[in-house]
Amino acid sequence: MAAELFNKLQEEMKAAMKSGDKDKLSTLRMLISEIKKVQIDSKKELTDEEVISILQKYIKQRKEAYTQYEQAGRKDLAEKELKEIEIVQQFLPPPLSEEELIKIVEETIQEVGASSIKDMGKVVKAVMDKVKGRAEGSLISKIVKEKLS
């Protein structure tokens, strides 16, 4: 069974074609081709979690491009990157608040029996599995580091 999220992206692409929304259409085409490329490479249908990770990777790339355009003084291209980020974020689950994430980190530390900074990798991996794309890895690492220090 194909991922529901992938089907939703395809439906949104058709709607963007009909409405003439060029920005949304080009962004969705890029995402869909990226997803299909991964499907072909892995020779299997992707799950929603795998599609979400592709979307997150795409957003991360757009943020990096945005930063580079800002530094180069290219406001026009930087704004285009921000538009793409906004479009893609519509398809991601809502991010966890920092309070929710702290609670999950604290619970995970108890579950894995972590006691020092040496256990950081184990805790971060367990938290990443729990939140499945609803929080950035850098924020998770920062919170885990604070709690284990």
PDB file of C-alpha atoms in Angstrom, residues 6 75 78:
ATOM      1  CA  PHE A   6       2.428  10.502  -0.925  1.00  0.00           C
ATOM      2  CA  LYS A  75      16.559  38.429  -1.137  1.00  0.00           C
ATOM      3  CA  ALA A  78      15.849  33.632  -0.242  1.00  0.00           C
TER       4      ALA A  78
END
